[in-house]
mmCIF file of C-alpha atoms and ligand atoms in Angstrom:
data_model
loop_
_atom_site.group_PDB
_atom_site.id
_atom_site.type_symbol
_atom_site.label_atom_id
_atom_site.label_comp_id
_atom_site.label_asym_id
_atom_site.label_seq_id
_atom_site.Cartn_x
_atom_site.Cartn_y
_atom_site.Cartn_z
ATOM 1 C CA MET A 1 106.546 124.761 74.302
ATOM 2 C CA THR A 2 109.166 127.475 74.450
ATOM 3 C CA ALA A 3 109.764 129.750 77.378
ATOM 4 C CA THR A 4 108.701 133.186 76.318
ATOM 5 C CA ALA A 5 109.796 136.204 78.299
ATOM 6 C CA PRO A 6 107.320 136.222 81.171
ATOM 7 C CA ASP A 7 105.183 139.243 80.539
ATOM 8 C CA ALA A 8 104.520 140.767 83.963
ATOM 9 C CA GLY A 9 100.800 140.964 83.224
ATOM 10 C CA LEU A 10 100.595 137.272 82.367
ATOM 11 C CA ALA A 11 102.543 136.199 85.448
ATOM 12 C CA GLU A 12 100.289 138.352 87.566
ATOM 13 C CA GLN A 13 97.204 136.821 85.989
ATOM 14 C CA PHE A 14 98.564 133.327 86.700
ATOM 15 C CA GLU A 15 99.236 134.193 90.355
ATOM 16 C CA ARG A 16 95.767 135.683 90.656
ATOM 17 C CA THR A 17 94.158 132.527 89.236
ATOM 18 C CA ILE A 18 95.973 130.411 91.836
ATOM 19 C CA ALA A 19 95.201 132.808 94.696
ATOM 20 C CA ARG A 20 91.503 132.816 93.836
ATOM 21 C CA ASP A 21 91.447 129.015 93.808
ATOM 22 C CA GLN A 22 90.520 129.000 90.150
ATOM 23 C CA ARG A 23 91.838 126.428 87.686
ATOM 24 C CA VAL A 24 94.730 126.943 85.308
ATOM 25 C CA GLU A 25 93.660 125.727 81.855
ATOM 26 C CA PRO A 26 95.842 124.318 79.028
ATOM 27 C CA ARG A 27 96.224 127.418 76.879
ATOM 28 C CA ASP A 28 96.822 129.812 79.783
ATOM 29 C CA TRP A 29 100.250 131.273 80.287
ATOM 30 C CA MET A 30 102.064 129.459 83.101
ATOM 31 C CA PRO A 31 105.627 129.504 84.473
ATOM 32 C CA GLU A 32 107.785 126.870 82.779
ATOM 33 C CA LYS A 33 108.529 125.320 86.163
ATOM 34 C CA PHE A 34 104.808 124.950 86.865
ATOM 35 C CA ARG A 35 104.360 123.223 83.507
ATOM 36 C CA ALA A 36 107.319 120.907 84.131
ATOM 37 C CA THR A 37 106.138 120.063 87.670
ATOM 38 C CA VAL A 38 102.605 119.263 86.551
ATOM 39 C CA ILE A 39 103.858 117.170 83.613
ATOM 40 C CA ARG A 40 106.168 115.240 85.926
ATOM 41 C CA GLN A 41 103.461 114.596 88.524
ATOM 42 C CA ILE A 42 100.769 113.576 86.023
ATOM 43 C CA ALA A 43 103.171 111.390 84.025
ATOM 44 C CA GLN A 44 104.351 109.599 87.145
ATOM 45 C CA HIS A 45 100.750 109.116 88.154
ATOM 46 C CA ALA A 46 99.758 107.803 84.692
ATOM 47 C CA HIS A 47 102.692 105.377 84.646
ATOM 48 C CA SER A 48 101.641 104.091 88.097
ATOM 49 C CA GLU A 49 98.147 103.282 86.836
ATOM 50 C CA ILE A 50 99.560 101.432 83.822
ATOM 51 C CA ILE A 51 102.201 99.448 85.729
ATOM 52 C CA GLY A 52 99.618 98.947 88.490
ATOM 53 C CA MET A 53 97.703 96.579 86.218
ATOM 54 C CA GLN A 54 100.437 93.972 86.451
ATOM 55 C CA PRO A 55 100.367 92.634 90.038
ATOM 56 C CA GLU A 56 96.630 91.953 89.797
ATOM 57 C CA GLY A 57 96.472 91.184 86.083
ATOM 58 C CA ASN A 58 98.386 87.989 86.747
ATOM 59 C CA TRP A 59 95.468 86.786 88.900
ATOM 60 C CA ILE A 60 92.635 87.296 86.418
ATOM 61 C CA THR A 61 92.814 83.783 84.992
ATOM 62 C CA ARG A 62 93.411 82.255 88.421
ATOM 63 C CA ALA A 63 90.667 84.019 90.400
ATOM 64 C CA PRO A 64 88.571 81.304 92.072
ATOM 65 C CA SER A 65 85.152 82.021 90.508
ATOM 66 C CA LEU A 66 83.618 83.598 87.432
ATOM 67 C CA ARG A 67 82.330 86.416 89.674
ATOM 68 C CA ARG A 68 85.820 87.185 90.985
ATOM 69 C CA LYS A 69 87.300 86.947 87.486
ATOM 70 C CA ALA A 70 84.746 89.409 86.106
ATOM 71 C CA ILE A 71 85.308 91.848 88.992
ATOM 72 C CA LEU A 72 89.091 91.692 88.669
ATOM 73 C CA LEU A 73 88.944 92.107 84.911
ATOM 74 C CA ALA A 74 86.772 95.217 85.315
ATOM 75 C CA LYS A 75 89.105 96.620 87.954
ATOM 76 C CA VAL A 76 92.241 96.122 85.886
ATOM 77 C CA GLN A 77 90.478 97.626 82.864
ATOM 78 C CA ASP A 78 89.645 100.669 85.015
ATOM 79 C CA GLU A 79 93.335 101.084 85.864
ATOM 80 C CA ALA A 80 94.152 101.131 82.151
ATOM 81 C CA GLY A 81 91.461 103.805 81.793
ATOM 82 C CA HIS A 82 92.964 105.841 84.634
ATOM 83 C CA GLY A 83 96.323 105.746 82.923
ATOM 84 C CA LEU A 84 94.755 106.973 79.687
ATOM 85 C CA TYR A 85 92.774 109.815 81.349
ATOM 86 C CA LEU A 86 96.029 110.978 82.880
ATOM 87 C CA TYR A 87 98.117 110.685 79.714
ATOM 88 C CA SER A 88 95.401 112.725 78.029
ATOM 89 C CA ALA A 89 95.678 115.411 80.755
ATOM 90 C CA CYS A 90 99.469 115.376 80.391
ATOM 91 C CA GLU A 91 99.233 115.891 76.641
ATOM 92 C CA THR A 92 97.276 119.127 77.143
ATOM 93 C CA LEU A 93 100.590 120.548 78.399
ATOM 94 C CA GLY A 94 102.437 119.608 75.235
ATOM 95 C CA ALA A 95 103.826 116.289 76.458
ATOM 96 C CA ASP A 96 104.064 113.658 73.739
ATOM 97 C CA ARG A 97 102.533 110.221 74.337
ATOM 98 C CA THR A 98 105.208 108.213 72.538
ATOM 99 C CA ASP A 99 107.825 110.123 74.462
ATOM 100 C CA LEU A 100 106.094 109.446 77.796
ATOM 101 C CA THR A 101 105.968 105.721 77.073
ATOM 102 C CA GLU A 102 109.646 105.753 76.145
ATOM 103 C CA ARG A 103 110.521 107.572 79.348
ATOM 104 C CA LEU A 104 108.684 104.895 81.325
ATOM 105 C CA ILE A 105 110.310 101.882 79.667
ATOM 106 C CA THR A 106 113.776 103.388 79.778
ATOM 107 C CA GLY A 107 113.392 104.226 83.471
ATOM 108 C CA ARG A 108 113.718 107.992 83.019
ATOM 109 C CA GLN A 109 110.339 108.576 84.651
ATOM 110 C CA LYS A 110 109.172 106.852 87.820
ATOM 111 C CA TYR A 111 105.977 105.143 88.886
ATOM 112 C CA SER A 112 104.722 104.328 92.376
ATOM 113 C CA SER A 113 107.147 102.062 94.226
ATOM 114 C CA ILE A 114 104.243 99.945 95.519
ATOM 115 C CA PHE A 115 103.894 98.087 92.217
ATOM 116 C CA ASN A 116 107.390 96.674 92.548
ATOM 117 C CA TYR A 117 106.150 94.244 95.177
ATOM 118 C CA PRO A 118 104.763 90.852 94.094
ATOM 119 C CA ALA A 119 101.164 89.634 94.517
ATOM 120 C CA LEU A 120 101.933 86.173 95.882
ATOM 121 C CA THR A 121 98.504 84.790 96.810
ATOM 122 C CA PHE A 122 94.886 85.557 95.988
ATOM 123 C CA ALA A 123 94.590 87.307 99.364
ATOM 124 C CA ASP A 124 97.013 89.881 97.930
ATOM 125 C CA VAL A 125 94.346 90.827 95.396
ATOM 126 C CA GLY A 126 92.021 91.712 98.278
ATOM 127 C CA VAL A 127 94.715 93.566 100.204
ATOM 128 C CA ILE A 128 95.743 95.532 97.113
ATOM 129 C CA GLY A 129 92.130 96.670 96.639
ATOM 130 C CA TRP A 130 91.662 97.516 100.299
ATOM 131 C CA LEU A 131 95.013 99.120 101.154
ATOM 132 C CA VAL A 132 96.715 100.099 97.881
ATOM 133 C CA ASP A 133 93.575 101.500 96.259
ATOM 134 C CA GLY A 134 92.546 102.875 99.667
ATOM 135 C CA ALA A 135 95.829 104.787 99.948
ATOM 136 C CA ALA A 136 95.424 105.935 96.353
ATOM 137 C CA VAL A 137 91.954 107.310 97.150
ATOM 138 C CA CYS A 138 93.384 109.104 100.183
ATOM 139 C CA ASN A 139 96.053 110.707 97.973
ATOM 140 C CA GLN A 140 93.709 111.466 95.125
ATOM 141 C CA VAL A 141 90.570 112.938 96.671
ATOM 142 C CA PRO A 142 92.353 116.252 97.456
ATOM 143 C CA LEU A 143 93.765 116.268 93.913
ATOM 144 C CA CYS A 144 90.212 116.710 92.579
ATOM 145 C CA ARG A 145 90.833 120.359 93.616
ATOM 146 C CA SER A 146 94.281 120.548 92.048
ATOM 147 C CA SER A 147 94.987 123.887 90.375
ATOM 148 C CA TYR A 148 95.589 122.408 86.922
ATOM 149 C CA GLY A 149 92.115 121.925 85.400
ATOM 150 C CA PRO A 150 92.577 118.797 83.236
ATOM 151 C CA TYR A 151 94.368 117.017 86.106
ATOM 152 C CA ALA A 152 91.611 117.873 88.577
ATOM 153 C CA ARG A 153 88.924 116.690 86.148
ATOM 154 C CA ALA A 154 90.752 113.403 85.497
ATOM 155 C CA MET A 155 91.011 112.875 89.246
ATOM 156 C CA ILE A 156 87.262 113.334 89.691
ATOM 157 C CA ARG A 157 86.569 110.525 87.216
ATOM 158 C CA ILE A 158 89.238 108.343 88.785
ATOM 159 C CA CYS A 159 88.066 108.809 92.359
ATOM 160 C CA LYS A 160 84.516 107.784 91.438
ATOM 161 C CA GLU A 161 85.871 104.517 90.048
ATOM 162 C CA GLU A 162 88.356 103.876 92.861
ATOM 163 C CA SER A 163 85.628 103.410 95.444
ATOM 164 C CA PHE A 164 84.551 100.218 93.632
ATOM 165 C CA HIS A 165 88.173 99.041 93.733
ATOM 166 C CA GLN A 166 88.534 99.475 97.446
ATOM 167 C CA ARG A 167 85.183 97.920 98.273
ATOM 168 C CA GLN A 168 85.648 94.826 96.106
ATOM 169 C CA GLY A 169 89.003 94.216 97.834
ATOM 170 C CA TYR A 170 87.564 94.581 101.308
ATOM 171 C CA GLU A 171 84.620 92.336 100.463
ATOM 172 C CA LEU A 172 86.980 89.706 99.082
ATOM 173 C CA LEU A 173 88.925 89.788 102.369
ATOM 174 C CA MET A 174 85.745 89.570 104.469
ATOM 175 C CA THR A 175 84.803 86.462 102.506
ATOM 176 C CA MET A 176 88.195 84.889 103.137
ATOM 177 C CA MET A 177 88.122 85.847 106.833
ATOM 178 C CA SER A 178 84.852 83.948 107.236
ATOM 179 C CA GLY A 179 86.476 80.859 105.672
ATOM 180 C CA THR A 180 89.030 78.398 107.042
ATOM 181 C CA ALA A 181 91.913 79.069 109.429
ATOM 182 C CA GLY A 182 94.221 78.658 106.437
ATOM 183 C CA GLN A 183 92.393 81.369 104.512
ATOM 184 C CA ARG A 184 92.502 83.738 107.483
ATOM 185 C CA ALA A 185 96.235 83.140 107.773
ATOM 186 C CA MET A 186 96.632 83.997 104.080
ATOM 187 C CA VAL A 187 94.891 87.317 104.644
ATOM 188 C CA GLN A 188 97.034 88.164 107.671
ATOM 189 C CA ASP A 189 100.187 87.223 105.764
ATOM 190 C CA ALA A 190 99.213 89.504 102.880
ATOM 191 C CA VAL A 191 98.467 92.384 105.277
ATOM 192 C CA ASP A 192 101.847 91.848 106.957
ATOM 193 C CA ARG A 193 103.675 92.077 103.620
ATOM 194 C CA TRP A 194 101.770 95.074 102.190
ATOM 195 C CA TRP A 195 101.302 97.366 105.189
ATOM 196 C CA TRP A 196 104.699 99.100 105.204
ATOM 197 C CA PRO A 197 105.052 99.405 101.427
ATOM 198 C CA VAL A 198 101.560 100.968 101.394
ATOM 199 C CA LEU A 199 102.661 103.629 103.896
ATOM 200 C CA MET A 200 105.545 104.417 101.511
ATOM 201 C CA MET A 201 102.994 105.288 98.813
ATOM 202 C CA PHE A 202 102.580 108.720 100.398
ATOM 203 C CA GLY A 203 106.163 109.552 99.541
ATOM 204 C CA PRO A 204 109.162 110.549 101.660
ATOM 205 C CA PRO A 205 108.610 112.313 105.002
ATOM 206 C CA ASP A 206 107.943 116.048 104.744
ATOM 207 C CA ARG A 207 111.388 116.876 106.127
ATOM 208 C CA GLU A 208 112.944 115.206 103.055
ATOM 209 C CA SER A 209 110.387 115.977 100.369
ATOM 210 C CA ALA A 210 112.072 118.370 97.964
ATOM 211 C CA ASN A 211 109.080 119.268 95.797
ATOM 212 C CA THR A 212 106.293 119.549 98.356
ATOM 213 C CA ALA A 213 106.565 123.254 99.305
ATOM 214 C CA GLN A 214 106.436 124.614 95.753
ATOM 215 C CA SER A 215 103.697 122.169 94.724
ATOM 216 C CA MET A 216 101.614 123.242 97.727
ATOM 217 C CA ALA A 217 102.147 126.938 96.957
ATOM 218 C CA TRP A 218 100.931 126.346 93.418
ATOM 219 C CA LYS A 219 98.067 124.196 94.745
ATOM 220 C CA ILE A 220 99.074 121.290 92.532
ATOM 221 C CA LYS A 221 99.201 119.313 95.780
ATOM 222 C CA ARG A 222 96.837 120.192 98.613
ATOM 223 C CA HIS A 223 98.307 118.264 101.586
ATOM 224 C CA THR A 224 101.785 117.151 102.618
ATOM 225 C CA ASN A 225 102.915 113.521 102.450
ATOM 226 C CA ASP A 226 102.890 113.132 106.233
ATOM 227 C CA GLU A 227 99.401 114.626 106.589
ATOM 228 C CA LEU A 228 97.994 112.147 104.082
ATOM 229 C CA ARG A 229 99.870 109.227 105.619
ATOM 230 C CA GLN A 230 98.432 110.076 109.028
ATOM 231 C CA ARG A 231 94.935 110.391 107.609
ATOM 232 C CA PHE A 232 95.270 106.975 105.947
ATOM 233 C CA VAL A 233 96.444 105.265 109.153
ATOM 234 C CA ASP A 234 93.549 106.775 111.111
ATOM 235 C CA MET A 235 91.053 105.625 108.489
ATOM 236 C CA THR A 236 92.480 102.125 108.216
ATOM 237 C CA VAL A 237 92.759 101.103 111.890
ATOM 238 C CA PRO A 238 88.998 100.623 112.436
ATOM 239 C CA GLN A 239 88.703 98.829 109.072
ATOM 240 C CA ALA A 240 91.403 96.369 110.155
ATOM 241 C CA GLU A 241 89.585 95.785 113.441
ATOM 242 C CA ALA A 242 86.300 95.116 111.659
ATOM 243 C CA LEU A 243 88.074 92.670 109.374
ATOM 244 C CA GLY A 244 89.822 90.915 112.251
ATOM 245 C CA VAL A 245 93.417 91.407 111.118
ATOM 246 C CA THR A 246 96.387 92.948 112.919
ATOM 247 C CA LEU A 247 98.433 95.732 111.375
ATOM 248 C CA PRO A 248 102.115 94.719 111.762
ATOM 249 C CA ASP A 249 103.311 97.700 113.807
ATOM 250 C CA PRO A 250 103.999 97.326 117.543
ATOM 251 C CA ASP A 251 104.095 101.132 117.924
ATOM 252 C CA LEU A 252 100.634 101.656 116.464
ATOM 253 C CA ARG A 253 98.316 103.081 119.140
ATOM 254 C CA TRP A 254 95.744 105.814 119.665
ATOM 255 C CA ASN A 255 97.171 109.038 121.031
ATOM 256 C CA PRO A 256 94.354 110.942 122.799
ATOM 257 C CA GLN A 257 96.452 114.140 123.048
ATOM 258 C CA ARG A 258 96.919 114.323 119.300
ATOM 259 C CA GLY A 259 93.534 112.805 118.512
ATOM 260 C CA ALA A 260 95.348 110.551 116.052
ATOM 261 C CA HIS A 261 97.259 107.285 115.925
ATOM 262 C CA ASP A 262 100.970 107.163 116.629
ATOM 263 C CA PHE A 263 102.762 104.698 114.403
ATOM 264 C CA GLY A 264 106.250 103.360 113.778
ATOM 265 C CA GLU A 265 108.865 104.758 111.431
ATOM 266 C CA VAL A 266 108.730 103.563 107.842
ATOM 267 C CA ASP A 267 111.936 101.929 106.583
ATOM 268 C CA TRP A 268 112.973 104.808 104.327
ATOM 269 C CA ASP A 269 116.109 103.000 103.187
ATOM 270 C CA GLU A 270 113.962 100.226 101.769
ATOM 271 C CA MET A 271 111.855 102.823 99.978
ATOM 272 C CA LYS A 272 114.943 104.488 98.498
ATOM 273 C CA GLN A 273 116.172 101.107 97.314
ATOM 274 C CA VAL A 274 112.878 100.301 95.594
ATOM 275 C CA VAL A 275 112.634 103.757 94.008
ATOM 276 C CA ALA A 276 116.242 103.378 92.821
ATOM 277 C CA GLY A 277 115.209 100.245 90.923
ATOM 278 C CA ASN A 278 116.239 97.538 93.387
ATOM 279 C CA GLY A 279 112.811 96.364 94.541
ATOM 280 C CA PRO A 280 111.685 92.754 94.144
ATOM 281 C CA CYS A 281 109.906 93.286 90.786
ATOM 282 C CA ASN A 282 111.252 96.495 89.193
ATOM 283 C CA ALA A 283 113.021 94.775 86.300
ATOM 284 C CA GLU A 284 110.110 92.412 85.660
ATOM 285 C CA ARG A 285 107.510 95.222 85.583
ATOM 286 C CA ILE A 286 109.461 97.311 83.084
ATOM 287 C CA ALA A 287 110.347 94.275 80.960
ATOM 288 C CA GLN A 288 106.682 93.315 80.745
ATOM 289 C CA ARG A 289 105.608 96.854 79.813
ATOM 290 C CA LYS A 290 108.320 97.044 77.174
ATOM 291 C CA ALA A 291 107.363 93.646 75.734
ATOM 292 C CA ALA A 292 103.722 94.741 75.466
ATOM 293 C CA HIS A 293 104.734 98.005 73.782
ATOM 294 C CA ASP A 294 107.155 96.355 71.353
ATOM 295 C CA GLY A 295 104.696 93.538 70.655
ATOM 296 C CA GLY A 296 102.033 96.102 69.769
ATOM 297 C CA ALA A 297 104.221 97.967 67.258
ATOM 298 C CA TRP A 298 102.957 96.025 64.236
ATOM 299 C CA VAL A 299 99.356 96.691 65.263
ATOM 300 C CA ARG A 300 99.987 100.440 65.510
ATOM 301 C CA GLU A 301 101.728 100.448 62.147
ATOM 302 C CA ALA A 302 99.093 98.285 60.424
ATOM 303 C CA ALA A 303 96.220 100.427 61.720
ATOM 304 C CA ALA A 304 97.974 103.619 60.625
ATOM 305 C CA ALA A 305 98.605 102.130 57.150
ATOM 306 C CA HIS A 306 94.974 101.007 56.890
ATOM 307 C CA ALA A 307 93.727 104.469 57.904
ATOM 308 C CA ALA A 308 96.002 106.160 55.356
ATOM 309 C CA LYS A 309 94.850 103.808 52.587
ATOM 310 C CA LYS A 310 91.190 104.325 53.453
ATOM 311 C CA ALA A 311 91.615 108.108 53.549
ATOM 312 C CA GLY A 312 93.280 107.938 50.119
ATOM 313 C CA ARG A 313 90.393 105.905 48.689
ATOM 314 C CA GLU A 314 87.828 108.343 50.060
ATOM 315 C CA ARG A 315 89.704 111.231 48.435
ATOM 316 C CA THR A 316 89.687 109.453 45.039
ATOM 317 C CA VAL A 317 85.966 108.719 45.221
ATOM 318 C CA ALA A 318 85.108 112.278 46.226
ATOM 319 C CA MET U 1 92.763 122.312 73.896
ATOM 320 C CA SER U 2 95.423 119.731 73.212
ATOM 321 C CA MET U 3 97.243 119.717 69.920
ATOM 322 C CA GLU U 4 98.444 116.830 67.870
ATOM 323 C CA THR U 5 102.128 116.535 68.548
ATOM 324 C CA SER U 6 104.048 113.353 67.857
ATOM 325 C CA THR U 7 105.444 112.930 64.381
ATOM 326 C CA GLY U 8 108.950 111.843 65.404
ATOM 327 C CA ALA U 9 110.808 109.952 62.693
ATOM 328 C CA GLY U 10 110.229 106.216 62.769
ATOM 329 C CA ARG U 11 107.736 106.396 65.605
ATOM 330 C CA ALA U 12 104.387 105.611 64.052
ATOM 331 C CA SER U 13 101.938 107.335 66.358
ATOM 332 C CA TRP U 14 98.226 107.711 65.872
ATOM 333 C CA PRO U 15 96.732 111.198 65.802
ATOM 334 C CA LEU U 16 94.993 112.678 68.820
ATOM 335 C CA TRP U 17 91.201 112.997 68.962
ATOM 336 C CA GLU U 18 89.051 115.059 71.299
ATOM 337 C CA VAL U 19 86.047 113.225 72.724
ATOM 338 C CA PHE U 20 82.613 114.748 73.426
ATOM 339 C CA ILE U 21 79.833 112.827 75.182
ATOM 340 C CA ARG U 22 76.086 113.421 75.452
ATOM 341 C CA GLY U 23 75.363 112.192 78.964
ATOM 342 C CA LYS U 24 71.667 111.664 78.297
ATOM 343 C CA ARG U 25 68.965 112.805 75.928
ATOM 344 C CA GLY U 26 68.263 116.487 76.321
ATOM 345 C CA LEU U 27 71.845 117.471 77.162
ATOM 346 C CA ASN U 28 74.598 118.892 74.966
ATOM 347 C CA HIS U 29 77.724 116.934 74.136
ATOM 348 C CA VAL U 30 80.453 117.835 76.630
ATOM 349 C CA HIS U 31 84.212 117.524 76.187
ATOM 350 C CA VAL U 32 85.565 114.701 78.371
ATOM 351 C CA GLY U 33 89.163 114.226 77.229
ATOM 352 C CA SER U 34 91.215 112.921 74.366
ATOM 353 C CA LEU U 35 92.660 109.692 72.992
ATOM 354 C CA HIS U 36 94.828 108.378 70.181
ATOM 355 C CA ALA U 37 93.388 106.400 67.267
ATOM 356 C CA ALA U 38 94.302 105.656 63.670
ATOM 357 C CA ASP U 39 90.973 106.846 62.263
ATOM 358 C CA GLY U 40 87.535 108.110 63.275
ATOM 359 C CA GLU U 41 85.971 104.685 63.544
ATOM 360 C CA MET U 42 88.656 103.471 65.909
ATOM 361 C CA ALA U 43 88.471 106.731 67.862
ATOM 362 C CA LEU U 44 84.753 106.135 68.428
ATOM 363 C CA ARG U 45 85.288 102.573 69.624
ATOM 364 C CA ASN U 46 88.139 103.589 71.900
ATOM 365 C CA ALA U 47 86.066 106.478 73.252
ATOM 366 C CA ARG U 48 83.268 104.062 74.112
ATOM 367 C CA ASP U 49 85.671 101.759 75.965
ATOM 368 C CA LEU U 50 87.523 104.576 77.703
ATOM 369 C CA TYR U 51 84.880 107.161 78.571
ATOM 370 C CA THR U 52 81.591 105.208 78.847
ATOM 371 C CA ARG U 53 82.416 102.086 80.861
ATOM 372 C CA ARG U 54 79.573 102.972 83.265
ATOM 373 C CA ASN U 55 76.825 104.178 80.951
ATOM 374 C CA GLU U 56 78.118 107.756 81.007
ATOM 375 C CA GLY U 57 76.794 108.493 77.542
ATOM 376 C CA VAL U 58 74.172 107.906 74.862
ATOM 377 C CA SER U 59 76.108 109.556 72.010
ATOM 378 C CA ILE U 60 79.770 110.248 71.242
ATOM 379 C CA TRP U 61 81.521 112.741 68.955
ATOM 380 C CA VAL U 62 85.206 112.447 68.131
ATOM 381 C CA VAL U 63 87.082 115.308 66.455
ATOM 382 C CA PRO U 64 90.723 115.369 65.320
ATOM 383 C CA SER U 65 92.429 117.672 67.834
ATOM 384 C CA ALA U 66 94.258 119.375 64.982
ATOM 385 C CA SER U 67 90.905 120.467 63.495
ATOM 386 C CA ILE U 68 89.879 122.528 66.487
ATOM 387 C CA THR U 69 90.237 126.277 66.270
ATOM 388 C CA ALA U 70 90.227 127.797 69.724
ATOM 389 C CA SER U 71 90.223 131.315 71.106
ATOM 390 C CA SER U 72 93.482 132.274 72.720
ATOM 391 C CA PRO U 73 93.455 133.221 76.396
ATOM 392 C CA ASP U 74 95.946 136.031 75.681
ATOM 393 C CA GLU U 75 93.360 137.869 73.651
ATOM 394 C CA LYS U 76 90.714 137.092 76.235
ATOM 395 C CA ASP U 77 89.504 140.603 76.868
ATOM 396 C CA PRO U 78 89.160 141.938 73.316
ATOM 397 C CA PHE U 79 87.817 138.592 72.048
ATOM 398 C CA PHE U 80 85.004 138.406 74.571
ATOM 399 C CA ALA U 81 84.494 142.167 74.734
ATOM 400 C CA PRO U 82 81.421 142.179 72.442
ATOM 401 C CA SER U 83 79.452 140.311 75.122
ATOM 402 C CA GLY U 84 81.116 141.998 78.089
ATOM 403 C CA ASP U 85 79.292 145.322 77.684
ATOM 404 C CA LYS U 86 75.883 143.955 76.720
ATOM 405 C CA VAL U 87 74.333 143.412 80.134
ATOM 406 C CA TYR U 88 70.901 143.875 78.530
ATOM 407 C CA ARG U 89 71.273 140.294 77.232
ATOM 408 C CA HIS U 90 70.684 139.039 80.759
ATOM 409 C CA PRO U 91 67.165 138.788 82.198
ATOM 410 C CA THR U 92 68.257 140.399 85.472
ATOM 411 C CA PHE U 93 68.838 143.668 83.530
ATOM 412 C CA TYR U 94 65.093 144.327 83.612
ATOM 413 C CA ASP U 95 63.133 145.423 86.661
ATOM 414 C CA ILE U 96 59.746 143.731 86.779
ATOM 415 C CA PRO U 97 57.368 144.430 89.690
ATOM 416 C CA ASP U 98 57.059 141.534 92.158
ATOM 417 C CA ASN U 99 53.306 141.264 91.603
ATOM 418 C CA VAL U 100 53.688 140.263 87.948
ATOM 419 C CA PRO U 101 53.552 136.439 87.941
ATOM 420 C CA HIS U 102 55.418 133.857 85.810
ATOM 421 C CA MET U 103 58.071 136.314 84.608
HETATM 422 FE FE1 LIG F 401 93.531 103.677 89.504
HETATM 423 FE FE1 LIG F 402 92.293 101.429 91.511
#
């Protein structure tokens, strides 16, 4: 996609589409920076879905019952699907799939920092569904109205499927909480480890978020990071109470003046470290993705060769 | 509409296919997205796994993205002009008295 001289009429039409809350569609003229921003956001989102299969995928064979195995398998398969819907949306802007995969495995494009934390016990599977997918839903519901059409449509599909993810996680935790003291302790331990990293999923605080203002003006994003983080905390507190777990934040309390919960400061240095590649599992996640991609090379080549041969045969017969 | 892109040297990549799903009998096929596959048969199977995990469809079409000819938004006005000035194609163009039933 080359940058053509922005015809004033086209730019005006683009601005009008945004102002009227209509969707920008793939073949419309758009500013190069809009295209680049949307590609970056969708790619990062797609990569997160794909890498996001790993922490839970490791538990599929170890889930304690056939029912839990089947549920987890379906959930992880959904995440693969989410990644593919999003890659498909990204490709409508001229991004190349092979290139996107390369950018992921060479670390040139990011994915959500949350997936660089390990899933240590089976309670983590429940907490990931409840909190990680819950935070994802909170982030994603407003994106169903994102100004770029294919992205918004992908988000609608994804959000429908995410509600199953969150509910299966919460149900798993309710089951464990009605079990032994040891099981309840496992749940609390998992909540203690995941709570702060989950709050980091909403991104840096608004005062430090470089891209937010432009993305909001273009309606690619509809709420700031801090607004969504606050909304998530307010939604989660009563769920934690119903479950019988404590959220590990001594500063967390209802503020009647604000009509919202106050909560402690996220450790932004830790977040920067994890984003910079120094989290507990960064290297492992990328290595595993690269191994899967490299290991699949012969399959891609063989299928392409088979298709070419078959097409050749059909031409001869015809 | 997305276009087939990747042909980079040494990077075997499958072509892109557009996927259309009939949600249920009586409805048209609707575009739902795209995917990569080596051939049509594989595109159909992948489309089933990707776009109908929850019974979203009773029939699937897959079309190589490169085969689609689309109107260009730049020529939007002239291209759609033939229908723009033919309001008489719409039923609301005609005034029918309220006392005429079933119209
Ligand atoms: Fe997902
Ligand atoms: Fe999910």
